[in-house]
Tab-separated table of C-alpha atoms in Angstrom:
chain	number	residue	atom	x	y	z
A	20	UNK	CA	59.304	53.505	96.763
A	21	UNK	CA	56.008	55.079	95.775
A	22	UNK	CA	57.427	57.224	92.477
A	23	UNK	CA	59.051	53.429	92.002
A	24	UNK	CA	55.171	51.185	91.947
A	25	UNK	CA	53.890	54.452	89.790
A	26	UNK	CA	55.966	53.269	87.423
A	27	UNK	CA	53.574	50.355	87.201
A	28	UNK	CA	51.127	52.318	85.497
A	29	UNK	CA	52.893	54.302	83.370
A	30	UNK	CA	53.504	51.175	81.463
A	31	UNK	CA	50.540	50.775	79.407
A	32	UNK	CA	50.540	47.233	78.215
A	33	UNK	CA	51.128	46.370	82.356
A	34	UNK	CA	48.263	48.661	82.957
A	35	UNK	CA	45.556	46.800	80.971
A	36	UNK	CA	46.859	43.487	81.969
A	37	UNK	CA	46.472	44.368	85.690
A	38	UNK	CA	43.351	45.937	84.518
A	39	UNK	CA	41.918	42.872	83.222
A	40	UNK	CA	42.789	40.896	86.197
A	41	UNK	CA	41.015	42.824	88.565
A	42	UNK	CA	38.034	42.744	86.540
A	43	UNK	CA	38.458	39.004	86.292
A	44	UNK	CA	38.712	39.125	90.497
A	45	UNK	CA	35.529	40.787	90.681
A	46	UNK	CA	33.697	38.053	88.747
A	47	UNK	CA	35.372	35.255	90.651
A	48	UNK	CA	33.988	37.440	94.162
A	49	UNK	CA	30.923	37.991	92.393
A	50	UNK	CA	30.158	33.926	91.696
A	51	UNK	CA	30.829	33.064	95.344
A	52	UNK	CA	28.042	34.546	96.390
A	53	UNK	CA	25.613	33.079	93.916
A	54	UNK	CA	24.147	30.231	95.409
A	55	UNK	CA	23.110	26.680	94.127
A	56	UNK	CA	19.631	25.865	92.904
A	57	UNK	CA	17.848	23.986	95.982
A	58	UNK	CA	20.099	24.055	98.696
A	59	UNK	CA	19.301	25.101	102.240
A	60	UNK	CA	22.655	27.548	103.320
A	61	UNK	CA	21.340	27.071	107.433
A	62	UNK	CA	22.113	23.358	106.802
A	63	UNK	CA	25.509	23.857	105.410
A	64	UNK	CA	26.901	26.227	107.773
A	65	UNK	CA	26.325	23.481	111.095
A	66	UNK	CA	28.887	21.669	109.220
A	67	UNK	CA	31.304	23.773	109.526
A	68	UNK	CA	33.630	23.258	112.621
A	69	UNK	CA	37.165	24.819	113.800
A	70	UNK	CA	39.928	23.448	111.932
A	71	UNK	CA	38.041	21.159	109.983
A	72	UNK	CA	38.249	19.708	105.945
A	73	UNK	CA	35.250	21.973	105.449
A	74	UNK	CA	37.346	25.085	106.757
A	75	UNK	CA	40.177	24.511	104.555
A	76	UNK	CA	38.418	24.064	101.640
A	77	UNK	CA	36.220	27.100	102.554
A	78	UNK	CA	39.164	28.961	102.874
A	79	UNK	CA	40.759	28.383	99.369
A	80	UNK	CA	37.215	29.279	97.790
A	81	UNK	CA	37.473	32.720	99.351
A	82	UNK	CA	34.229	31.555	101.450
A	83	UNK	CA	32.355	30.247	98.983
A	84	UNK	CA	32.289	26.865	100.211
A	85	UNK	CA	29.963	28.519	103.222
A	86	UNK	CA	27.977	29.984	101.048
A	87	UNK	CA	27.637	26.764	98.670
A	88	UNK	CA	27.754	29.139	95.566
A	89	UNK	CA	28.704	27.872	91.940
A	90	UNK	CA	32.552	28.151	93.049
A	91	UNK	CA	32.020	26.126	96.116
A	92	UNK	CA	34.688	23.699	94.773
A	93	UNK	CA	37.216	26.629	93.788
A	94	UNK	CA	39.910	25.627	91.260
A	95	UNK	CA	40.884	22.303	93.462
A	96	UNK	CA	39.845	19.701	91.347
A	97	UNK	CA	42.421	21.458	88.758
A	98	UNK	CA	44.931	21.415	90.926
A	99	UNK	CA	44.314	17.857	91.741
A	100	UNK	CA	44.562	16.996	87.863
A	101	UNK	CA	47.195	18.977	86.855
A	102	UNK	CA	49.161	17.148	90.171
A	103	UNK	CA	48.033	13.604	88.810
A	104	UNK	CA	49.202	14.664	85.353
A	105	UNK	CA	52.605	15.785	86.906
A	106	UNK	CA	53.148	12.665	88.833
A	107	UNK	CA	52.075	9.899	85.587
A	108	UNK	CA	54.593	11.215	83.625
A	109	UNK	CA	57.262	9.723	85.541
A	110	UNK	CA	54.992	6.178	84.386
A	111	UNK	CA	53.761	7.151	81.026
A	112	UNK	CA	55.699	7.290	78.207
A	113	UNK	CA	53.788	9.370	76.112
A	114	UNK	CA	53.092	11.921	78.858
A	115	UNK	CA	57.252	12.066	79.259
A	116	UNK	CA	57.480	13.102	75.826
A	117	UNK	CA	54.389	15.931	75.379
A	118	UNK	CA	56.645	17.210	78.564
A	119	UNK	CA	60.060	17.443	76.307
A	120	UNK	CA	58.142	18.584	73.013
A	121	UNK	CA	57.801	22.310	73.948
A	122	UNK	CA	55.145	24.435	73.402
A	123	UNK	CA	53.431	21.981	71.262
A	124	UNK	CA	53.571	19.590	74.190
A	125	UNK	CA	52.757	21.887	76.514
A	126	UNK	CA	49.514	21.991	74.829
A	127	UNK	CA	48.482	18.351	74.160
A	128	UNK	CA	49.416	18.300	78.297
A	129	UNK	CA	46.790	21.200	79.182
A	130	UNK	CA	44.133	19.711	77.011
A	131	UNK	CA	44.332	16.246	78.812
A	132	UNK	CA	44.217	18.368	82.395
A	133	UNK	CA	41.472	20.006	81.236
A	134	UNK	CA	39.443	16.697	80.357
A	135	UNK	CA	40.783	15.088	84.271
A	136	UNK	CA	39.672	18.350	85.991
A	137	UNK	CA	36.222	17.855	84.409
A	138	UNK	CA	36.225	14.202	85.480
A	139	UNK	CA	37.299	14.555	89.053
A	140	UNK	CA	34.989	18.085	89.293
A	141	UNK	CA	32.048	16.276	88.705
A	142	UNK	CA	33.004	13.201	90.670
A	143	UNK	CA	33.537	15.439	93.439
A	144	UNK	CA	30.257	17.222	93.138
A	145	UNK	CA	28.654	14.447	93.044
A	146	UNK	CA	30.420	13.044	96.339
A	147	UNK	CA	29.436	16.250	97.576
A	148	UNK	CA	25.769	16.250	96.667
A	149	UNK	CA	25.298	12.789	98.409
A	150	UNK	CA	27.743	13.702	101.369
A	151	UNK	CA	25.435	16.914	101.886
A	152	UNK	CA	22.194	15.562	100.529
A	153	UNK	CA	20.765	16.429	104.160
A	154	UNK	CA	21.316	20.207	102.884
A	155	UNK	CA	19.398	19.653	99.891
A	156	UNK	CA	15.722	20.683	99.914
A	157	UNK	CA	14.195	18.205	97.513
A	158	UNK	CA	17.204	14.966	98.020
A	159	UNK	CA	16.283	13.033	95.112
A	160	UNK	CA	18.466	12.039	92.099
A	161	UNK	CA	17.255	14.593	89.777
A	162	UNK	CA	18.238	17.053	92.478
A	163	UNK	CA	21.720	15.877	92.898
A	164	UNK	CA	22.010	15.707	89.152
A	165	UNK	CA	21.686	19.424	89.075
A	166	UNK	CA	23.918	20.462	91.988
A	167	UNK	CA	26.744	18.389	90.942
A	168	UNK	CA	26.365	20.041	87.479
A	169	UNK	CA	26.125	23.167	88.425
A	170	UNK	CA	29.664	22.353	90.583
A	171	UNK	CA	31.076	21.146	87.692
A	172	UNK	CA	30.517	24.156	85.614
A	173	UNK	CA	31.302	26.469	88.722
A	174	UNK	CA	34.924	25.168	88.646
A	175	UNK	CA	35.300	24.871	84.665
A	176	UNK	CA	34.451	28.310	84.606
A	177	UNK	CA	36.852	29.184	86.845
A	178	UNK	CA	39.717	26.819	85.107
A	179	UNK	CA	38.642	29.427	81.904
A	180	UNK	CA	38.877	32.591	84.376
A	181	UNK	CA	42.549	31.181	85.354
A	182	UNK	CA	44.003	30.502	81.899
A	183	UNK	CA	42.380	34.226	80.545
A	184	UNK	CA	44.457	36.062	83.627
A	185	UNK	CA	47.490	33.772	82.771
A	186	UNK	CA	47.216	34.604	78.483
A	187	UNK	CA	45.467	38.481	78.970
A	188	UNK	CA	46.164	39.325	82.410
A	189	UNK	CA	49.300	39.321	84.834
A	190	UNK	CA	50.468	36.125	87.170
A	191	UNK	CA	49.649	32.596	87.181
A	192	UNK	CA	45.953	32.580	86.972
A	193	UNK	CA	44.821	29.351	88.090
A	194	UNK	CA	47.261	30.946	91.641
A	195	UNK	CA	45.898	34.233	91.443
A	196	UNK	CA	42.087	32.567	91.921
A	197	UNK	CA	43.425	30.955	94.878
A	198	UNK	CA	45.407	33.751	96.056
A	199	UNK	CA	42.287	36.287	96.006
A	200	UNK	CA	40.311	33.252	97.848
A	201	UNK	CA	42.616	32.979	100.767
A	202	UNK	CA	43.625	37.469	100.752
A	203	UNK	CA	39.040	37.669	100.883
A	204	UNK	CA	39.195	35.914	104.301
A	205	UNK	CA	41.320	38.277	105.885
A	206	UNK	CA	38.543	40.910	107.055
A	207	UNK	CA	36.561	38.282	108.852
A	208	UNK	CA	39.375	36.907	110.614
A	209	UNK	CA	39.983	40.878	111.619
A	210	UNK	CA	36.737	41.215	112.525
A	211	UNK	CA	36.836	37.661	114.308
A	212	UNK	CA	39.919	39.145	116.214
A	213	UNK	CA	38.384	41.904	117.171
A	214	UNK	CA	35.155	40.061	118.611
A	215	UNK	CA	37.345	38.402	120.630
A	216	UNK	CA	38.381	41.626	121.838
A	217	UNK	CA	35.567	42.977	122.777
A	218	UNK	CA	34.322	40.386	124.722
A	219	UNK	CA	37.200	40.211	126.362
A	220	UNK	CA	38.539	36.657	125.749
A	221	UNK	CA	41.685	37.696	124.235
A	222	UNK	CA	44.127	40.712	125.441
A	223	UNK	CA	45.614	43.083	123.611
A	224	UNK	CA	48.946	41.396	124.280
A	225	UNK	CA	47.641	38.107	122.885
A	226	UNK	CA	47.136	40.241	119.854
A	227	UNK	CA	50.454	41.642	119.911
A	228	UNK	CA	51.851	37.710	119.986
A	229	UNK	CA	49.875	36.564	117.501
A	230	UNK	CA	50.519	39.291	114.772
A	231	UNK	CA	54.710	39.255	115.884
A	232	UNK	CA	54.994	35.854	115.311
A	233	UNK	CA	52.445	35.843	112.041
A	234	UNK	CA	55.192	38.862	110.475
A	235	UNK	CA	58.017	36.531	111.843
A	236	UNK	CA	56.600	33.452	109.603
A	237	UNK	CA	55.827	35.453	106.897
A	238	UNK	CA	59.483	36.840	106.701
A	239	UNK	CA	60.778	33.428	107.540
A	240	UNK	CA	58.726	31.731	104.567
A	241	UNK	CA	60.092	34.368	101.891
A	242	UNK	CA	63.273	33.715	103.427
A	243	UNK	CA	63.445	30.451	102.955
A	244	UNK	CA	60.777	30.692	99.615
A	245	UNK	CA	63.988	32.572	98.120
A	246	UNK	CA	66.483	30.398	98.962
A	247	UNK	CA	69.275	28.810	96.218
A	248	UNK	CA	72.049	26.323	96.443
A	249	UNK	CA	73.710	27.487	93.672
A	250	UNK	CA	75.673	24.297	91.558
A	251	UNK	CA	78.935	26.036	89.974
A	252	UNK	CA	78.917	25.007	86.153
A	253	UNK	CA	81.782	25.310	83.844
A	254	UNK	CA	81.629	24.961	79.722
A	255	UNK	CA	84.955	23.689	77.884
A	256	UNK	CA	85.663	25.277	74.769
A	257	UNK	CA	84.890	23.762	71.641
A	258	UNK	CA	86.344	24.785	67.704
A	259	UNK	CA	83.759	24.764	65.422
A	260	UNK	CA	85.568	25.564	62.197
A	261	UNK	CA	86.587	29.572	63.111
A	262	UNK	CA	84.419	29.821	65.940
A	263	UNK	CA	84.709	28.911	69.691
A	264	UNK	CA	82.030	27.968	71.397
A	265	UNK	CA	81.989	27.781	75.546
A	266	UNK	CA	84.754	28.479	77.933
A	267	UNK	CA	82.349	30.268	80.435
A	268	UNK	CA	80.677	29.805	83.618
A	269	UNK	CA	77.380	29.428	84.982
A	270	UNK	CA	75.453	27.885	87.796
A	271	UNK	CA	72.528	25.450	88.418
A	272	UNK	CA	69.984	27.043	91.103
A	273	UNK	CA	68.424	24.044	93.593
A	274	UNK	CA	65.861	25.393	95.421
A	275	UNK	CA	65.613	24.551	99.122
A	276	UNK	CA	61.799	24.457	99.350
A	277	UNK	CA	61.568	22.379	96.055
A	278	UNK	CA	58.365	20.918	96.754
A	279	UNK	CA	56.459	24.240	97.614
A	280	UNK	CA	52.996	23.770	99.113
A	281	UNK	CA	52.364	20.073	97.630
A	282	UNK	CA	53.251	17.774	100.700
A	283	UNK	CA	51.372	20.391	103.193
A	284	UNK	CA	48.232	19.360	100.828
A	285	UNK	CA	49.270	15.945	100.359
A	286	UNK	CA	49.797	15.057	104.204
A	287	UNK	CA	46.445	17.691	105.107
A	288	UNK	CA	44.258	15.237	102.759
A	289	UNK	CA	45.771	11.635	103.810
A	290	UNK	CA	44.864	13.170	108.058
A	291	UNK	CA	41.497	14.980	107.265
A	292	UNK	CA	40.375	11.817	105.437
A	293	UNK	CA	38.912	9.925	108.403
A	294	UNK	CA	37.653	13.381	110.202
A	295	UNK	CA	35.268	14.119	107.012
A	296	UNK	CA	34.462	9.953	107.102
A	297	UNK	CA	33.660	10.897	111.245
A	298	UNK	CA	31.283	13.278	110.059
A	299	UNK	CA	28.844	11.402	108.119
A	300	UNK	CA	29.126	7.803	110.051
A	301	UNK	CA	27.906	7.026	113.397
A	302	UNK	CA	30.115	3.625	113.932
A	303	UNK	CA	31.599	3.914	117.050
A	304	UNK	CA	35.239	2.579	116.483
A	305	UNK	CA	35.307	5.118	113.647
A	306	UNK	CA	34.660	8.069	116.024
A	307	UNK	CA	37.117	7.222	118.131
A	308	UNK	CA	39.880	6.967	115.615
A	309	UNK	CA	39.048	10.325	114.212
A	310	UNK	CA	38.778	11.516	117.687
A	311	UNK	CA	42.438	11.069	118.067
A	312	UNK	CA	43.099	12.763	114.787
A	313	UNK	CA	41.277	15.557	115.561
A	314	UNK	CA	43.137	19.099	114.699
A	315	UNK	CA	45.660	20.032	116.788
A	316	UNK	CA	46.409	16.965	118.840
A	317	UNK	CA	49.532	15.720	119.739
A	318	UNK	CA	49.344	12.606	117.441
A	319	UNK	CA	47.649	14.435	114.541
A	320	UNK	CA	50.821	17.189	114.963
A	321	UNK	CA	52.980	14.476	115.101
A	322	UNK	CA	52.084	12.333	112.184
A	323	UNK	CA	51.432	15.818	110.189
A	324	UNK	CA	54.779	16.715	110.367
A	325	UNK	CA	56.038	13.164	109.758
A	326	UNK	CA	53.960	12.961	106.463
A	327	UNK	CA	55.344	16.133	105.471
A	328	UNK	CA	58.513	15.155	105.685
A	329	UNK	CA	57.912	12.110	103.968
A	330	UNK	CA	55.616	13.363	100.800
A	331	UNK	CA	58.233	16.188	100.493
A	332	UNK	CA	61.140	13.647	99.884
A	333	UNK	CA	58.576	11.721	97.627
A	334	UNK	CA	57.311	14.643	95.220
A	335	UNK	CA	61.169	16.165	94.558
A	336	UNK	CA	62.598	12.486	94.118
A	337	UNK	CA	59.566	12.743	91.228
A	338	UNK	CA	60.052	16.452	89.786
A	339	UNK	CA	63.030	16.663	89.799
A	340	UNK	CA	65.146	14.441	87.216
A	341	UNK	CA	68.898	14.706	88.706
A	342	UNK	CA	70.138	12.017	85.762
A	343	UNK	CA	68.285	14.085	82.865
A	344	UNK	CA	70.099	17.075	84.485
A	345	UNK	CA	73.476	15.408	84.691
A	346	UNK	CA	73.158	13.761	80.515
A	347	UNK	CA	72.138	17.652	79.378
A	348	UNK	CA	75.307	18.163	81.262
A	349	UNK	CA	77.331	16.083	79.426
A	350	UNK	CA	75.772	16.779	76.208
A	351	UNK	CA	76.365	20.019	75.814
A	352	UNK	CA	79.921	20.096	77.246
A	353	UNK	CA	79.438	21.321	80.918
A	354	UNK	CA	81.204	19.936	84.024
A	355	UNK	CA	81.005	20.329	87.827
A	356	UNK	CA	84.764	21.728	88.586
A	357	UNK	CA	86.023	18.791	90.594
A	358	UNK	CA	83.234	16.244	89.308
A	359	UNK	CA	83.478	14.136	86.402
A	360	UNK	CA	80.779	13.932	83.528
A	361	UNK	CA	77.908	11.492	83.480
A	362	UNK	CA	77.264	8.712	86.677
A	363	UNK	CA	79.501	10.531	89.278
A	364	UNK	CA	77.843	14.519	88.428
A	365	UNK	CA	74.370	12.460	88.811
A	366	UNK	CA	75.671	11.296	92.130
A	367	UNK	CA	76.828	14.640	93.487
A	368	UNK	CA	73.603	16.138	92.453
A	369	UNK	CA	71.720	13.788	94.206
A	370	UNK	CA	73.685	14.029	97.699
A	371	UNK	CA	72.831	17.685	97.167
A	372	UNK	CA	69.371	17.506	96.468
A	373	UNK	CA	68.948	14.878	99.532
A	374	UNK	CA	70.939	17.680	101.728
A	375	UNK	CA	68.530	20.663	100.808
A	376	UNK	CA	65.209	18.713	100.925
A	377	UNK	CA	65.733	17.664	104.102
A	378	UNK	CA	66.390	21.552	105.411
A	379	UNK	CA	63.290	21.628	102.630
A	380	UNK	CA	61.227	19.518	104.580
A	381	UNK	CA	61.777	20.491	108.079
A	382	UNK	CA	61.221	23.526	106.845
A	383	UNK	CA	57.616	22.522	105.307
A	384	UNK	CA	57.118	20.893	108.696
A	385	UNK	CA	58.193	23.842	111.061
A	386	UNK	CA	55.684	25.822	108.904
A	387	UNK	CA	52.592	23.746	108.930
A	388	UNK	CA	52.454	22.909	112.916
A	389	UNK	CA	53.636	26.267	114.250
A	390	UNK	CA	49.507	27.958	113.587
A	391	UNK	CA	48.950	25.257	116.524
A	392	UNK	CA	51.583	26.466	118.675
A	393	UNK	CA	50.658	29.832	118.461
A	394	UNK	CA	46.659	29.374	118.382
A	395	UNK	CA	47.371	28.141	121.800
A	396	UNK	CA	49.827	30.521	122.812
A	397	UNK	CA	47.505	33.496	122.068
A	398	UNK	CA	44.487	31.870	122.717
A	399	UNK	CA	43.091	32.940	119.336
A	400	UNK	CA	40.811	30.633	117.794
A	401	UNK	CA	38.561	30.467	114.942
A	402	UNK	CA	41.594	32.140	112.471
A	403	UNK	CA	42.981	30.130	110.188
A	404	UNK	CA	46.672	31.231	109.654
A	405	UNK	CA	48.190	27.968	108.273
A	406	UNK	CA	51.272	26.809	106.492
A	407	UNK	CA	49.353	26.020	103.059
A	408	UNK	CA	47.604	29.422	103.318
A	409	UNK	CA	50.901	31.549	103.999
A	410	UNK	CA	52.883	29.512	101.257
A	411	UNK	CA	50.647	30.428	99.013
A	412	UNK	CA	50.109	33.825	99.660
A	413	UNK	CA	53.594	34.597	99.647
A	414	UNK	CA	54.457	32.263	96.657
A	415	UNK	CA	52.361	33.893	94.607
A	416	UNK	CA	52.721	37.504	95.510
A	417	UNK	CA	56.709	36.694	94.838
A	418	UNK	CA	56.217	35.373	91.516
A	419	UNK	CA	53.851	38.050	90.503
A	420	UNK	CA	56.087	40.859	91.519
A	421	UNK	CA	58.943	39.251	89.503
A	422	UNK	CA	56.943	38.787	86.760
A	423	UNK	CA	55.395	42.645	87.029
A	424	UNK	CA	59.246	44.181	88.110
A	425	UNK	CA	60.519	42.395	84.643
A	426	UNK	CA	57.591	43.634	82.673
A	427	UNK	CA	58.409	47.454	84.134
A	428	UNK	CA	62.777	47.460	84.331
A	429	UNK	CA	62.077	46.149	79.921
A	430	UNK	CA	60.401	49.590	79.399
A	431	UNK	CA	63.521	51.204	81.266
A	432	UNK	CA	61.813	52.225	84.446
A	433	UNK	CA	63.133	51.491	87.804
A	434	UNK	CA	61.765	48.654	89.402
A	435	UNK	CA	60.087	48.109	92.992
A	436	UNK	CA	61.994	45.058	94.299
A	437	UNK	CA	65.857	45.591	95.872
């Protein structure tokens, strides 16, 4: 296994690229802790309560959010874009076909992300600067100017950081950022653990429960991250003057957990939205309501799960295009043995896809509300181990293995993953 991962570096393109992206880590670490001109930290940090908005996003920052540092917004607003983007083509025309025009497409598509995750950065600084202007030492307009500038460029800087580790580096980029923001939070929650310990709140076998059943989920989501239903394809054969063309076999892969992470962020922002409101309101009625959505309740578990399931069915019905599958089908001459061409292969797919989202979104579900179940099994609190966390940890890690163990078994060495 080890002579296998040393194989890593003897490749020496792999080597620089890796190089580079550690370099490009240690800048990202680096601008979380540079703080924003005329803020008060103290003030921020009150905000912060267990299992709050505040923590999440502090946790996908890689605790810069705490801090209030340039990168307090992390890459989200380019997530949020880049989802927006996703979702309007299915409504605009034009954005349908950038998305079948290749790589020229491809890049009309990025440069109109790029202009969104400017516009929603800066309208979320600036929401942020008024929803915090009690943190702000001088709260006046030219002040809030300047934070929600300097949040703006915080997270455009980062978008750059991403798409340099995606074109020089190795990985996803704009994943990696958030990868190394959720893998920097690990040593506190150690060192929370261990508190804990020492002040004897927690035993040992608490401990013990806790890390068994965080290895179990982690095994469970790679499972299940892995997971095909595999769509047998066959190609008649076709004469084309003295050739033949087709005649073989092939499959489709569907994956099970289609929707990834998306509906765990989805449902996490639709219940977290009248907590933040809570926060900054002192209306009675509106206490109480976010009272009973509080984390970790037994109607906020419920509805979580519910809206899960719900924006998990929603987001594959809109990524994934069964009748553009079932005309390239047809066009180029393949067939489902036992399914004819065209309305009725459309059809099949479909039942299919409805079968394996739903194990999809149970699955989603299972993963998002079971950090409640053990928080109070343990009695561990004050970690965050949740479903959006350990998707994405373990999403990306995958992909960036694959991409690493392809890069390595092309210069004929043997690779690290079985």
């Amino acid at each position: 296994m080890f002579s296998a991962l040393a194989n890593i570096f003897k490749v020496p393109e792999l080597r620089q690229k890796i190089t580079f992206t550690l370099i490009m880590f240690a800048v990202f670490r680096l601008g979380t802790h540079i703080p924003v001109p005329g803020v008060d930290p103290t003030a921020i940090e009150e905000l912060f309560n267990n299992g709050s908005l505040f923590g999440l996003l502090d946790l996908f920052s890689g605790g810069a959010f705490s801090k209030f540092s340039i990168f307090a917004m992390s890459i989200t607003p380019y997530i949020n874009a880049a989802i927006i983007i996703q979702l309007l083509n299915v409504v605009i025309p034009t954005l349908e076909q950038w998305s079948k025009e290749g790589e020229e497409g491809h890049k009309k598509t990025t440069k109109v992300t790029r202009y969104l995750t400017v516009a929603l950065a800066f309208l979320q600084a600036v929401g942020m600067s008024v929803g915090l202007k009690a943190a702000i030492i001088n709260p006046n307009i030219v002040s809030i100017l300047i934070v929600s500038i300097t949040l703006t460029a915080g997270t455009v800087f980062l978008m750059w950081i991403g798409e340099q580790i995606t074109a020089q580096g190795v990985g996803n980029g704009i994943s990696l950022i958030i990868f190394a923001g959720i893998v920097a939070a690990l040593p506190k929650s150690i060192g929370t653990i261990y508190n804990y310990i020492q002040a004897g709140t927690v035993s040992y076998f608490n401990v013990l429960v806790f890390g068994l059943v965080a290895l179990a989920m982690v095994v469970f989501v790679i499972y299940i991250d892995q997971g095909f239903r595999r769509i047998p394809i066959s190609y008649a054969k076709r004469v084309v003057g003295q050739r033949t063309y087709g005649g073989h076999s092939s499959y489709i892969p569907l994956k099970v957990d289609q929707a990834g992470v998306i509906p765990i962020i989805f449902a996490s922002s639709v219940l977290m939205f009248p907590v933040t409101i809570a926060q900054f309101v002192t209306i009675p009625w509106v206490k109480t309501i976010a009272g009973y959505f509080a984390w970790g309740t037994p109607l906020q578990t419920s509805v979580y799960a519910l809206l899960i399931i719900f924006f998990t069915y929603f987001y594959t019905a809109v990524t994934v295009k069964i009748s553009d599958m079932a005309d390239n089908l047809k066009k180029y001459g393949g067939f489902i043995p036992g399914i004819r061409p065209g309305e009725p292969t459309a059809e099949y797919l479909d039942h299919v896809v409805t079968r394996i989202t739903f194990a999809g979104a149970f699955f989603l579900a299972f993963i998002a509300v079971l950090p409640n179940l053990v928080a109070s099994l343990s009695h561990i609190e004050g970690v965050y181990f949740g479903g959006t966390a350990l998707l994405i940890v373990v999403g990306v890690a995958l992909n960036t293995m694959k991409q690493i163990e392809s890069m390595v078994v092309m210069r004929h060495y043997q690779g690290f993953m079985k």
